[in-house]
Every structure is written in C-alpha cells, then in structure tokens.
Coordinates of C-alpha atoms in Angstrom, one line a residue:
M1 CA 14.2 -42.8 74.4
P2 CA 14.2 -40.1 73.0
P3 CA 11.3 -39.2 70.6
K4 CA 11.6 -40.0 67.6
K5 CA 11.0 -37.0 65.5
P6 CA 8.3 -36.9 62.4
K7 CA 9.3 -37.2 59.1
H8 CA 8.6 -34.8 56.9
T9 CA 8.0 -35.4 52.8
A10 CA 7.9 -32.5 50.6
F11 CA 4.4 -31.6 49.0
T12 CA 3.2 -29.9 45.5
V13 CA 0.0 -27.4 46.2
A14 CA -1.2 -25.9 43.1
V15 CA -2.3 -22.3 43.0
S16 CA -5.0 -20.5 40.8
A17 CA -5.8 -17.8 41.1
A18 CA -9.4 -15.7 41.5
D19 CA -10.9 -16.3 37.3
D20 CA -12.0 -12.7 36.8
G21 CA -13.4 -13.0 33.1
A22 CA -10.5 -11.3 31.1
S23 CA -7.9 -13.6 30.3
A24 CA -6.9 -17.3 31.3
P25 CA -6.4 -17.7 35.4
A26 CA -2.7 -17.6 37.0
L27 CA -1.0 -21.6 38.3
R28 CA 1.6 -21.5 40.1
V29 CA 2.8 -24.7 42.3
Y30 CA 4.5 -24.3 45.4
V31 CA 6.0 -27.1 47.4
A32 CA 6.0 -26.8 51.5
L33 CA 8.5 -29.8 53.7
A34 CA 5.1 -30.6 56.2
T35 CA 4.2 -33.6 57.9
D36 CA 1.7 -33.9 56.0
P37 CA -1.1 -33.2 53.2
L38 CA -3.7 -31.0 54.8
A39 CA -0.6 -29.4 57.0
A40 CA 1.0 -28.3 53.4
V41 CA -1.5 -27.2 51.6
A42 CA -2.6 -25.0 55.6
A43 CA 1.2 -23.7 55.0
V44 CA -0.3 -22.7 51.3
Q45 CA -3.1 -20.9 52.5
A46 CA -1.5 -18.9 54.2
V47 CA 1.3 -17.5 52.0
A48 CA -2.5 -17.1 49.1
P49 CA -5.2 -16.7 51.1
E50 CA -7.4 -15.3 48.6
A51 CA -6.5 -18.1 46.2
S52 CA -8.0 -21.9 45.5
V53 CA -5.2 -24.6 46.8
E54 CA -5.1 -28.2 45.8
L55 CA -3.0 -30.5 47.0
S56 CA -0.7 -32.2 43.2
G57 CA 1.6 -34.2 44.7
T58 CA 5.7 -35.0 46.5
L59 CA 8.5 -34.5 45.6
S60 CA 11.2 -36.8 46.2
D61 CA 13.1 -36.9 49.2
R62 CA 16.8 -36.7 47.2
L63 CA 15.0 -33.3 45.0
A64 CA 13.6 -31.9 48.2
A65 CA 17.5 -32.0 49.7
R66 CA 18.8 -31.2 46.9
L67 CA 16.0 -27.6 47.1
K68 CA 17.7 -27.5 50.1
L69 CA 14.4 -27.5 51.9
R70 CA 12.8 -26.9 55.4
P71 CA 10.6 -28.2 58.1
G72 CA 7.4 -25.6 57.7
E73 CA 8.6 -24.4 54.6
V74 CA 6.2 -22.6 51.2
R75 CA 9.0 -22.0 48.7
P76 CA 7.7 -21.2 44.4
I77 CA 8.4 -23.5 42.2

C-alpha cells in the first residue's frame, strides 16, 4: 500500500515591516499552503526575512482550491 500524502492546509500569516517611527507599520497578509503551521511561517519568513511574521489563521479548503494554491507556495492576499 503506498504511503498516504500529507494533508496541506492554507495558513494565513501576518507580516509587519519594521517600525521606523515616522509612520504606522505596514501590515500584509500572506497565504502559504503547507502541512503544518511552522512550515507555513518558515515559508513566509523566506519571502520577507527582515519582517516580523505571525500566524493568523487558515483558509477553507474550498477557498484554497479556488486560489489554485500549490504545496509550498506563498502568495500575498
């Protein structure tokens, strides 16, 4: 029997740029299709290494399918 594929979940990750004190910090939300939350955060940190990242939630399987996300993909939303 072949091994079962791991289930991927679309995790949302909030990314805030460094605060320069002159203006409000910029906040962006990314979605990463990964097998666990730590992998999703690591994938987003690879895209924005100098920013502060925080796991914020998940998207439904239906919405992830409509976005045509691939495993390991990171996309701003």
